[in-house]
Short mmCIF file of C-alpha atoms in Angstrom, two decimals:
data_model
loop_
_atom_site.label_atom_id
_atom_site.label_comp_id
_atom_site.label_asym_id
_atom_site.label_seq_id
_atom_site.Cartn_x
_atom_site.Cartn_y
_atom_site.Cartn_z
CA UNK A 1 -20.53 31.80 18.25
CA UNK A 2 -19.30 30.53 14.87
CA UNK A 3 -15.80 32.21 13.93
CA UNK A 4 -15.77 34.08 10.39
CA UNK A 5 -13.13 31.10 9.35
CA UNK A 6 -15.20 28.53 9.96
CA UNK A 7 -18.20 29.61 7.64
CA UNK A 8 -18.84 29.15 4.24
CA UNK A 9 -18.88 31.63 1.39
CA UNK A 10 -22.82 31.90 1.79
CA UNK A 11 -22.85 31.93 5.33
CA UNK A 12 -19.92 34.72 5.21
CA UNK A 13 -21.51 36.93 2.36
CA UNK A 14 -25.27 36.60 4.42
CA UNK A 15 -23.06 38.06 7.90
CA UNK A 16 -21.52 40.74 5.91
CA UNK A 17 -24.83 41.78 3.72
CA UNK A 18 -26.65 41.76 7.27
CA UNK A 19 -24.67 44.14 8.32
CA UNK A 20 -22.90 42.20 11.09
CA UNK A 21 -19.73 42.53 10.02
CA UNK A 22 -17.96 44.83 7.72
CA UNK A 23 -15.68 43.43 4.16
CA UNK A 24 -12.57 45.08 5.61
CA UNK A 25 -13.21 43.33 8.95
CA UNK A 26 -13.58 40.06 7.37
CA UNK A 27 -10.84 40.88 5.32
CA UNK A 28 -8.63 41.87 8.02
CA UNK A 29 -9.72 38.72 9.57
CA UNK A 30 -8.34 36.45 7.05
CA UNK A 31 -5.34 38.19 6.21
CA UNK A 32 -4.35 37.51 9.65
CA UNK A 33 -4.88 34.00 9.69
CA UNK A 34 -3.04 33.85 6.35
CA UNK A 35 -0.08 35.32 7.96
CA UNK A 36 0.13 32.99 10.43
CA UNK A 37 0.38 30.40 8.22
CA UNK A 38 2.60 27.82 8.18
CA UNK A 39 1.39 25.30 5.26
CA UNK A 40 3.09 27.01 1.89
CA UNK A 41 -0.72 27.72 1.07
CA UNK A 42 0.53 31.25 -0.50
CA UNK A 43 3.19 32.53 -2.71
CA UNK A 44 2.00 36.49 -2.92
CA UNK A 45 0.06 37.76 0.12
CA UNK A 46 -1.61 41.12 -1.27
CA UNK A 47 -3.15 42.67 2.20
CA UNK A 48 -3.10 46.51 0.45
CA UNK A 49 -4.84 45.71 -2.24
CA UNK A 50 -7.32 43.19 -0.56
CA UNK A 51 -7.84 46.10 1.75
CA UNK A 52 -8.31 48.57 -0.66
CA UNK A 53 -10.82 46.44 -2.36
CA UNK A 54 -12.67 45.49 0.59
CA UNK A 55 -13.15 49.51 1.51
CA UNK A 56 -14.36 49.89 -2.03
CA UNK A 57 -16.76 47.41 -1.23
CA UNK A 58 -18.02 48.65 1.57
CA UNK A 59 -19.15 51.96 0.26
CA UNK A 60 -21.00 50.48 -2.58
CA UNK A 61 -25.01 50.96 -1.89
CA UNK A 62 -25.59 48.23 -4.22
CA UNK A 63 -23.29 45.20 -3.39
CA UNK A 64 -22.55 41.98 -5.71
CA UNK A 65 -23.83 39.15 -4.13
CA UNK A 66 -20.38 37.70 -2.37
CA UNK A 67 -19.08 41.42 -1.69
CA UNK A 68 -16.33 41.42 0.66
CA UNK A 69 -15.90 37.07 0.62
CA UNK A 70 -11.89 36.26 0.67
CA UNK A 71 -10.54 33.62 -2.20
CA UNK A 72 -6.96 33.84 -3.51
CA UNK A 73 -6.15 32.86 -7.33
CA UNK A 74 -3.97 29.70 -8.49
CA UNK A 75 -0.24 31.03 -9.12
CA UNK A 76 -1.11 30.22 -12.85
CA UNK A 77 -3.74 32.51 -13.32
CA UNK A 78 -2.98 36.00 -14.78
CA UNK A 79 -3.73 38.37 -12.15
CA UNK A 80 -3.03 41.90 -13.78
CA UNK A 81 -0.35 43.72 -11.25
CA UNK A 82 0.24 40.97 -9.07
CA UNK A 83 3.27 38.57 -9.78
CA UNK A 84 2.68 35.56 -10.98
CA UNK A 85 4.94 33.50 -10.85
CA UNK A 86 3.95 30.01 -12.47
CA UNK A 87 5.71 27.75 -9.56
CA UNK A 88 8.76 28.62 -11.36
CA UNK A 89 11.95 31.00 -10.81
CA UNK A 90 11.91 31.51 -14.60
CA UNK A 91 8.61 33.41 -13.85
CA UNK A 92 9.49 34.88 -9.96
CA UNK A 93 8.87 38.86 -10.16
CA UNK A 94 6.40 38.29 -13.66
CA UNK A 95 3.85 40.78 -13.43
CA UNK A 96 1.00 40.46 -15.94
CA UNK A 97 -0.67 43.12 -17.32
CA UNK A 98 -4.16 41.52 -17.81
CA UNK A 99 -6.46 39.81 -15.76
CA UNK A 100 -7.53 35.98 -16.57
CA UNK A 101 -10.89 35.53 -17.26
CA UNK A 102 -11.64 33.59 -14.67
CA UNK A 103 -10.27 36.46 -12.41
CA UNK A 104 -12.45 39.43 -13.44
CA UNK A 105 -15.62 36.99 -13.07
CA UNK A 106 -15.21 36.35 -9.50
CA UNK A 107 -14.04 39.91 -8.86
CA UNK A 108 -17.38 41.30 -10.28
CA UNK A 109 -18.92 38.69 -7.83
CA UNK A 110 -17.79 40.46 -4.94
CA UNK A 111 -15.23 38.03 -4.05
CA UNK A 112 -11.48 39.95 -2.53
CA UNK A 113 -8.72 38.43 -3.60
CA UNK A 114 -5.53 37.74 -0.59
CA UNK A 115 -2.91 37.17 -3.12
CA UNK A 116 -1.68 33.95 -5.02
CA UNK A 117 -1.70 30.47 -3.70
CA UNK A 118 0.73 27.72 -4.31
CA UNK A 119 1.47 25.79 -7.34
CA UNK A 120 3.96 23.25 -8.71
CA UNK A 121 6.35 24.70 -11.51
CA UNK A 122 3.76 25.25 -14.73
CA UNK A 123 1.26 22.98 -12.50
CA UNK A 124 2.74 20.09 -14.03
CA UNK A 125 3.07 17.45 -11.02
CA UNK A 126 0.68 15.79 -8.71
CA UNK A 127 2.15 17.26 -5.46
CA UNK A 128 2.66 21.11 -4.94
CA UNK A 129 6.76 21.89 -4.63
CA UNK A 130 8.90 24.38 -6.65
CA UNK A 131 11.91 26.60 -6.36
CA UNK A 132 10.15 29.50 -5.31
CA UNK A 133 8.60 28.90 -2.09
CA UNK A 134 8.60 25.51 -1.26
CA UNK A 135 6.03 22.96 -0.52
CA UNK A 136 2.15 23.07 0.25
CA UNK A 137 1.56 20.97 3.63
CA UNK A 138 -1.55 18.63 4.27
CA UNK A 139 -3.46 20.59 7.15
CA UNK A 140 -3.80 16.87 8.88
CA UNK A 141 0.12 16.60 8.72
CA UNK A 142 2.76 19.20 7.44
CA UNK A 143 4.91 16.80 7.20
CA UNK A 144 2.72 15.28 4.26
CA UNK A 145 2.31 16.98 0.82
CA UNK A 146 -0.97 19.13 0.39
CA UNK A 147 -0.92 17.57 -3.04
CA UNK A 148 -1.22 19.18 -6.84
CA UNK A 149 -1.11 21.07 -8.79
CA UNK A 150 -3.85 23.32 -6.66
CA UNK A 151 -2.03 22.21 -3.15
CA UNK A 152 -1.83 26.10 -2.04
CA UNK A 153 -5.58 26.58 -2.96
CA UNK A 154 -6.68 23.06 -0.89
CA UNK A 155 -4.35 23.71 1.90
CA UNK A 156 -6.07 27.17 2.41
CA UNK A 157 -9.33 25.88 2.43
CA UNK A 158 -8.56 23.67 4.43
CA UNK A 159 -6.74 25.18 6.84
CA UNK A 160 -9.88 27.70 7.00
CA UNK A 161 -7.82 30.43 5.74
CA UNK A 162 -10.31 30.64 2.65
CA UNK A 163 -14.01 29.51 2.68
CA UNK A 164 -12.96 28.35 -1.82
CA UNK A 165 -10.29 28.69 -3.85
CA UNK A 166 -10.60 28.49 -7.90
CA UNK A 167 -7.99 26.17 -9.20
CA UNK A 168 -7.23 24.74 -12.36
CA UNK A 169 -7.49 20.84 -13.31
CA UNK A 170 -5.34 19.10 -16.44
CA UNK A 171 -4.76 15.63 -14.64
CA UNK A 172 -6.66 15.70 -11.67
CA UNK A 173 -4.76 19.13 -10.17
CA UNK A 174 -8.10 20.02 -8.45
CA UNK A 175 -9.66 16.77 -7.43
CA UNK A 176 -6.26 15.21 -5.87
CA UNK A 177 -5.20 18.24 -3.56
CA UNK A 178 -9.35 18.12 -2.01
CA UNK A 179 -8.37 14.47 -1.26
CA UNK A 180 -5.31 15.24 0.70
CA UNK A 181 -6.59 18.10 1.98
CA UNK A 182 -10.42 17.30 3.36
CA UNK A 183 -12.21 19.42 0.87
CA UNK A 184 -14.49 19.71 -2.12
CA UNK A 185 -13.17 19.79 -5.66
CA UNK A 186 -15.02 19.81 -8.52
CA UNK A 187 -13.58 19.77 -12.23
CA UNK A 188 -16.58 20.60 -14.37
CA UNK A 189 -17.40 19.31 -17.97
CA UNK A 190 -14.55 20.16 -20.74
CA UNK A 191 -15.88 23.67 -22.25
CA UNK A 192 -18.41 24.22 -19.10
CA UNK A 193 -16.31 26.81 -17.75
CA UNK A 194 -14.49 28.98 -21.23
CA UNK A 195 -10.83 29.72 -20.39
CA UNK A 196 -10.68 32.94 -22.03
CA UNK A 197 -7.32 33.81 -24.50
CA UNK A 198 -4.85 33.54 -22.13
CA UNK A 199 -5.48 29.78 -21.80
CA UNK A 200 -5.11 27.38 -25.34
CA UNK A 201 -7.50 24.52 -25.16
CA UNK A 202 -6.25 22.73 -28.13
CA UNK A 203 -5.65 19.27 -26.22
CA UNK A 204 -8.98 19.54 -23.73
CA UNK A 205 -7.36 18.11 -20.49
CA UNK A 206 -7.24 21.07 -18.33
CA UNK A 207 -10.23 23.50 -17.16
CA UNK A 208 -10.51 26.04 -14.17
CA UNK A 209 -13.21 24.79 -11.42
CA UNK A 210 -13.51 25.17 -7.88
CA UNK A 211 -11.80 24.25 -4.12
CA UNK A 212 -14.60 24.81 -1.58
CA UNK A 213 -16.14 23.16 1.95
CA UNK A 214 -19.73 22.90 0.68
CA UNK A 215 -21.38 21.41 -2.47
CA UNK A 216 -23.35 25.02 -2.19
CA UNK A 217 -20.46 27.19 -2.40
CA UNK A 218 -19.06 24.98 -5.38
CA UNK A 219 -22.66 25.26 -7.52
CA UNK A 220 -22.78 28.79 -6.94
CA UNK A 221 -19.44 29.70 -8.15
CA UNK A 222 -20.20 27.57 -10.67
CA UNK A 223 -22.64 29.77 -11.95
CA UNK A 224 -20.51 32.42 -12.11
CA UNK A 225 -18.01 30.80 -14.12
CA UNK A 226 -20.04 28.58 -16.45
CA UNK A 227 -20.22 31.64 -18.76
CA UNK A 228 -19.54 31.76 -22.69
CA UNK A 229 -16.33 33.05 -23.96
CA UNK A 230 -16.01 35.61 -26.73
CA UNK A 231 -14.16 33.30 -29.35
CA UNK A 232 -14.30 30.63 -27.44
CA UNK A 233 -15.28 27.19 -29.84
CA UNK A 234 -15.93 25.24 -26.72
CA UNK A 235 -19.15 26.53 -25.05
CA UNK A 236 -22.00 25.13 -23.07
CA UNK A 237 -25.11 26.41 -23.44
CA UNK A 238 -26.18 28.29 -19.81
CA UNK A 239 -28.12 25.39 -17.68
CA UNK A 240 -32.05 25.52 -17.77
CA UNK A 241 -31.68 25.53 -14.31
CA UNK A 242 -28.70 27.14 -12.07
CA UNK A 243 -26.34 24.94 -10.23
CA UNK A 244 -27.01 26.86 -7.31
CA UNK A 245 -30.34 26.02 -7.10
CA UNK A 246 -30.12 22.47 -8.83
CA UNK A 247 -28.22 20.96 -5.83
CA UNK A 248 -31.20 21.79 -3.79
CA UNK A 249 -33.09 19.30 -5.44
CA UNK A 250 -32.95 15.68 -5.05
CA UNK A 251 -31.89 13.20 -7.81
CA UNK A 252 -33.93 10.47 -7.82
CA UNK A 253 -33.07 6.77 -7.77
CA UNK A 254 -29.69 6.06 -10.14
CA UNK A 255 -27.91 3.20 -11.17
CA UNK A 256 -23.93 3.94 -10.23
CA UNK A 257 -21.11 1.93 -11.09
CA UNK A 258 -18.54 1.32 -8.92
CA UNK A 259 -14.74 -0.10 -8.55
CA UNK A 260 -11.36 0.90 -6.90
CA UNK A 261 -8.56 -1.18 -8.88
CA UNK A 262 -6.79 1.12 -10.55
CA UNK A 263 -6.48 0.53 -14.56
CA UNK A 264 -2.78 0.44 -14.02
CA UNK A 265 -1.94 -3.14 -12.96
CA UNK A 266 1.00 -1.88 -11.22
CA UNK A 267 -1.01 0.36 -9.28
CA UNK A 268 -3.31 -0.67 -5.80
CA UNK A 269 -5.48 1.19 -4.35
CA UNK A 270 -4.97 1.32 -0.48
CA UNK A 271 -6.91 0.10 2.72
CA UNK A 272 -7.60 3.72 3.26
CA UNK A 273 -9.06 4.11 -0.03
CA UNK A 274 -10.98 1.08 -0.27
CA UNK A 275 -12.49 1.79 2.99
CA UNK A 276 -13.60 5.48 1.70
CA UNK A 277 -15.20 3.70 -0.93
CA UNK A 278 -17.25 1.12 0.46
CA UNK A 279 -18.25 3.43 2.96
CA UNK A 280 -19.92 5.86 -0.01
CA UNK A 281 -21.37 2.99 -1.43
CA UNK A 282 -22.84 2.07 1.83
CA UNK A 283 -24.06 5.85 2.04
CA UNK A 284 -25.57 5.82 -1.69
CA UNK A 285 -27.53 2.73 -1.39
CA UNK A 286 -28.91 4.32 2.04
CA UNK A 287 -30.23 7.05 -0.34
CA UNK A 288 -32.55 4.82 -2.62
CA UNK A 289 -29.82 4.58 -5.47
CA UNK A 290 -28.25 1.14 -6.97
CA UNK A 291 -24.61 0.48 -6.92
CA UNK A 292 -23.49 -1.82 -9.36
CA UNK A 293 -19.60 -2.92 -8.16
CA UNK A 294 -17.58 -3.46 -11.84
CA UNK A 295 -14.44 -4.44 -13.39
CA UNK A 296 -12.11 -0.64 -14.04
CA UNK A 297 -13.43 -0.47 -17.59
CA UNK A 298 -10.56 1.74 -18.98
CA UNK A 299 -7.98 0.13 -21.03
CA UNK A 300 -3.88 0.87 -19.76
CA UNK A 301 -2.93 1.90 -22.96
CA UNK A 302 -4.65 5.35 -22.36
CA UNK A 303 -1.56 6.11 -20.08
CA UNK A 304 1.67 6.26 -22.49
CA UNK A 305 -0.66 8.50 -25.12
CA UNK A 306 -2.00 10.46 -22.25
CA UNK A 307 1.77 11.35 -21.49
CA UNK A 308 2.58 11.93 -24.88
CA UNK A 309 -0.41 14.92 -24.69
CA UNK A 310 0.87 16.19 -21.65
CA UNK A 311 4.90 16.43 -22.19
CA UNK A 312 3.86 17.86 -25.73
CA UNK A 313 1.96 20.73 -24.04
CA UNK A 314 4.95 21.32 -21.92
CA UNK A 315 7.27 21.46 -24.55
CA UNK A 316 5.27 24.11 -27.06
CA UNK A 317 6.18 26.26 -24.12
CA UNK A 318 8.37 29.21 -25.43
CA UNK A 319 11.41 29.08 -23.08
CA UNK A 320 14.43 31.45 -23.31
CA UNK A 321 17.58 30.27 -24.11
CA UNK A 322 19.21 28.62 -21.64
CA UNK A 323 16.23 28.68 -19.16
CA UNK A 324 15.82 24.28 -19.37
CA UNK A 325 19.03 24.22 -17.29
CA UNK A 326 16.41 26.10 -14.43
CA UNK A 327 13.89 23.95 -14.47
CA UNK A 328 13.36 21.75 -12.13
CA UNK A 329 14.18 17.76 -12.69
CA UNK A 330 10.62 16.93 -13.32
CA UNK A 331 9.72 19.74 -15.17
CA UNK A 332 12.88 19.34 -17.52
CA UNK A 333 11.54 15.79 -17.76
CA UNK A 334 8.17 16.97 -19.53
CA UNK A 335 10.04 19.29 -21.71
CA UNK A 336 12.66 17.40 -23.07
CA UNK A 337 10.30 14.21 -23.39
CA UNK A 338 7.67 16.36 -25.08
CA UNK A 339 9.97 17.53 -27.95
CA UNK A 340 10.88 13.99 -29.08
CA UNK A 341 7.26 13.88 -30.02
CA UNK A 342 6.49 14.18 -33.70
CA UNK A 343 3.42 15.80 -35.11
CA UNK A 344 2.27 12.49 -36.47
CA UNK A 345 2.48 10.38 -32.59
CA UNK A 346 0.82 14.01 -31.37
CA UNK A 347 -2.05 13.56 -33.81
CA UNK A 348 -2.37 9.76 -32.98
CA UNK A 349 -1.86 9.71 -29.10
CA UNK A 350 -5.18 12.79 -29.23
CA UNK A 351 -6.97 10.50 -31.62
CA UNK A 352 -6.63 7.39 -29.08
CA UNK A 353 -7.94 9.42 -26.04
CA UNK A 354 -11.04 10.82 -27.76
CA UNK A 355 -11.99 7.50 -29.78
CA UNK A 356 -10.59 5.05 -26.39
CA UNK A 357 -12.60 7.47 -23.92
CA UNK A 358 -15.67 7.91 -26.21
CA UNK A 359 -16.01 3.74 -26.65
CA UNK A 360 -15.91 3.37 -22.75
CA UNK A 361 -18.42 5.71 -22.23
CA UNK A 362 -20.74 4.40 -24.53
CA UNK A 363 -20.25 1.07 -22.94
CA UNK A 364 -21.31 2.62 -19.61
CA UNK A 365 -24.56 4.30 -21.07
CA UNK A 366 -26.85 2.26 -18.53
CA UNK A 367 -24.97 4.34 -15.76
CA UNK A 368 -25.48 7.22 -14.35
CA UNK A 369 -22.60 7.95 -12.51
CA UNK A 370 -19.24 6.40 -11.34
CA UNK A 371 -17.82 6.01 -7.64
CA UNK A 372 -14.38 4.86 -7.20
CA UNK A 373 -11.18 6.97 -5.04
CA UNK A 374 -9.80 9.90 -5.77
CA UNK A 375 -6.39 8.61 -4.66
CA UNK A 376 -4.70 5.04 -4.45
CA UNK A 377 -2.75 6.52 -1.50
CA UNK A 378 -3.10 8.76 1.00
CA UNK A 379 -1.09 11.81 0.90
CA UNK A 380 2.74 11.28 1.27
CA UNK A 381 6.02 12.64 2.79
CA UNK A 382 7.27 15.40 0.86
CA UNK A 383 10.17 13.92 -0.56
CA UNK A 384 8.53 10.67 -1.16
CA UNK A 385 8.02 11.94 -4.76
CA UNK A 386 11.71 13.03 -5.72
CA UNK A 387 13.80 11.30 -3.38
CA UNK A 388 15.09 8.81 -6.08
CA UNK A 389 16.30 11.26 -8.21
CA UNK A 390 15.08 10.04 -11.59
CA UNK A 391 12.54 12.11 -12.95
CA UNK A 392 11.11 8.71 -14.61
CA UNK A 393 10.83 6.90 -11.13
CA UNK A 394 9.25 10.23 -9.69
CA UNK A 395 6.46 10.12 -12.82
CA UNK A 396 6.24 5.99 -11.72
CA UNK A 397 5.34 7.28 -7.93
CA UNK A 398 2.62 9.70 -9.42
CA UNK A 399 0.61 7.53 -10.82
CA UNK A 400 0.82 5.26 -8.23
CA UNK A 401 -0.23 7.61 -6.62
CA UNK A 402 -3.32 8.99 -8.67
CA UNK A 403 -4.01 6.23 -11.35
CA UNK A 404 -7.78 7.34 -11.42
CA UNK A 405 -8.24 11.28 -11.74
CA UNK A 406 -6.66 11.99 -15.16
CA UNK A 407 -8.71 9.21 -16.89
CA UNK A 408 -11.46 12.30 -16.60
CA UNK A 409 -9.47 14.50 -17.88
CA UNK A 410 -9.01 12.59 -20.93
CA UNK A 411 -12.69 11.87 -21.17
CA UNK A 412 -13.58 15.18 -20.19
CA UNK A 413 -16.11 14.63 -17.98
CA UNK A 414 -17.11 16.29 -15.15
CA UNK A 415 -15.76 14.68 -11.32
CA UNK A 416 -15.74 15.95 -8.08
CA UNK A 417 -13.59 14.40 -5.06
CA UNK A 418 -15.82 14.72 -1.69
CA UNK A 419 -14.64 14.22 1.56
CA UNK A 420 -15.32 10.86 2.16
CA UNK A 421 -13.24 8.82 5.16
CA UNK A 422 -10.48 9.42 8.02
CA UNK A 423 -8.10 6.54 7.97
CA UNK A 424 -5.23 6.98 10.21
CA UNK A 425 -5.88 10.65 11.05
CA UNK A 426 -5.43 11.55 7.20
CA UNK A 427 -8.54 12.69 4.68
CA UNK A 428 -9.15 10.11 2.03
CA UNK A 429 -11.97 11.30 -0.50
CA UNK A 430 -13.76 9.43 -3.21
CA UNK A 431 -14.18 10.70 -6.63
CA UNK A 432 -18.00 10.65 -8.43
CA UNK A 433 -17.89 11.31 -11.98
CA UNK A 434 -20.67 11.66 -14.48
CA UNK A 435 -21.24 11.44 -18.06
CA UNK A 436 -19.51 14.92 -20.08
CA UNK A 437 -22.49 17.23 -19.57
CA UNK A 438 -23.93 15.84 -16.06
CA UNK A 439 -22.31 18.46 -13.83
CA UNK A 440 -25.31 18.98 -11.70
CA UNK A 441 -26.14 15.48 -11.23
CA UNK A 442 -22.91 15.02 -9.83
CA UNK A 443 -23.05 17.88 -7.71
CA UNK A 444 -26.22 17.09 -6.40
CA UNK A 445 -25.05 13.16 -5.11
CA UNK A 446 -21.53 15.22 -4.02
CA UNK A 447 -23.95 17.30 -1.50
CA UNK A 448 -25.90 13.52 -0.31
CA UNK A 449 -22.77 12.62 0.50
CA UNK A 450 -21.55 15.32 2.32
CA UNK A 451 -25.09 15.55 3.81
CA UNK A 452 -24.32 11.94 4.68
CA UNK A 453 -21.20 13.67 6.97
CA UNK A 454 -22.66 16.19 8.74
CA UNK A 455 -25.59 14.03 10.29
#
């Protein structure tokens, strides 16, 4: 018999809609296994409330459609009465007042909530760490970082202590924890999913999406997300066919491009990675489509205005006096970088990205999608990031780490990273990205790929 852990959201919701198993079972189920946990996946375990809600669920007559499914939110989301505390001890004991609106549309999906998963301090670095409760751990190897900024929310699904996990994705926060981890994550198109008022958009690099073990589970959720905003001047029109029911349906024949040097020359990718990658092409080609291997179109100079985006961002952050002296190293880094930026190099670093990003696409029109890793390496020690000590040699280690993820984020296009090789008993995915607006055509080659897996 199949444990509860071990199936996905549909599976689960089917078993508890048949009648087979209660929501407060299920829930009781999971909370267990979360409290036996040893990866950092959680910050804030919430058992009486998940309870509570699951009971609530059960009484309904009319259920949602994933009544009584476990998830946990990203320690950055605004989860009204349950602390919140960014990754950061400025924020430990925060309780908002509010729900996200990400939160209240998978809460009217059924979906119970175990409490708050792990996140770098204001999700700002590639691996998950922070002052507050320490690390997230690769379910392959704890001693091996589960990756960021959604580490908690990969490690969980991966560990089998969710079926998905939302998470949130400014640099490749989604996509590089599912590599280290052995799981799905998709960033969707900028604007697909609205971020409601809680979360400015004015730069375009960061949007919620999903942490889940099947393609399924990631189109459906997608549905529920993908929905306008109230306000919102970045909005997608609703698909004229579902996502759920679009990855059911095969793609035809396309013409993918293909590569795995980074466009950092400082950068490699590894064996590991290169491997993962020639095995998807091999896969792909198996499956009627034409892979086209090519130089890494994008030019390096996206990097230094990328950064001067992202440390801006950090520091239009309203901190309390005295509060940088907190922070941690890397985070203090961002900030203090962030306000030697003037308006003018703002202005010009977000004109490079959209005009730079815009040109390559256009040049890769005859494509339909693009294959390359999600990582350069696999995923590292835990101190492997910070052990120099200079917040500018741990930023050099990141991106030698992930030199390909953020490049999407810029572009805003939509990328998933799929499971995609074992080298050395750790998960290496590969990234497929599309054109900005093909989110189900990249779903739909994510699930021939992980079809690919389980035959």
């Amino acid at each position: 018999m199949t444990e509860l852990h071990d199936l996905d959201a549909h599976d689960l919701a089917a078993t508890i809609a048949g009648g087979e198993v209660s929501c407060v079972e299920v829930t009781h189920h999971f909370l267990d296994r979360v409290a036996a946990d040893e990866l950092g996946a959680f910050v804030t375990v919430t058992p009486e409330r998940a309870l509570a809600r699951a009971a609530a669920l059960d009484a309904m007559t009319d259920r949602p459609a994933f009544a009584g499914v476990p998830t946990a939110f990203k320690d950055l989301t605004p989860t009204e009465g349950v602390p919140t505390s960014m990754g950061s001890r400025l924020m430990a004991g925060t309780v908002p007042d509010h729900n996200a609106h990400l939160v209240d549309l998978v809460e009217d999906a059924g979906f119970v909530s175990l409490g708050k998963t792990n996140t770098p301090e204001f999700g700002l670095s590639s691996y998950t760490d922070n002052d507050v409760v320490g690390p997230a751990r690769c379910p392959a190897d704890p001693d091996r970082n589960a990756g960021g900024s959604s580490g908690g929310a990969a490690a969980a699904v991966g560990a089998h202590l969710l079926p998905w996990a939302p998470g949130s994705d400014g640099g490749g926060s989604i996509r590089i924890p599912a590599s280290c981890c052995g799981v799905i994550g998709f960033k969707p198109s900028r604007g697909r999913i609205g971020a409601g008022p809680d979360s400015p958009t004015w730069n375009g690099l960061a949007t919620d999406g999903v942490l889940a073990r099947s393609v399924r589970d990631v189109a459906a959720v997608l549905d529920l997300l993908a929905r306008p905003v109230p306000g919102s001047s970045r909005v997608w029109p609703a698909p004229a066919t579902p996502f759920a029911e679009s990855v059911r349906r095969e793609p035809g024949r396309l013409r993918i491009a293909s590569w795995t040097d980074p466009y950092l020359d400082f950068a490699g990718a590894s064996p590991g990675s290169v491997a993962a990658v020639a095995a998807a092409r091999e896969a792909l080609s198996a499956q009627g489509h034409e892979i086209v291997e090519i130089a890494d179109p994008w030019p390096a100079e996206l990097e230094p205005q990328f950064n001067v985006v992202w440390s801006a961002g950090m520091a239009s952050v309203p901190l309390p006096a005295g509060a940088v002296d907190v922070l941690r190293p890397t985070t203090r880094y961002w900030y203090e970088r962030g306000g030697r930026a003037t308006a003018p190099e703002l202005a010009a670093a977000m004109t490079f990205l959209e005009l730079t990003t815009g040109a390559v696409n256009a040049s890769l029109a005859s494509f339909d999608l693009f294959l390359t890793p999600t990582l350069a390496l696999p995923p590292q020690p835990h101190a492997w990031f910070t052990e120099s000590g200079d917040p500018a040699e741990d930023h050099r280690r990141e991106l030698l780490f992930t030199p390909y993820t953020a490049l999407m984020n810029m572009s805003g296009q939509p990328a998933v990273s799929v499971p995609g090789h074992v080298h050395q008993g750790l998960p290496v995915g590969v990234m497929l990205a599309g054109h900005v607006g093909a989110d189900a055509l990249v779903l739909q080659v994510a699930e021939q790929l992980v079809s690919r897996g389980r035959s």
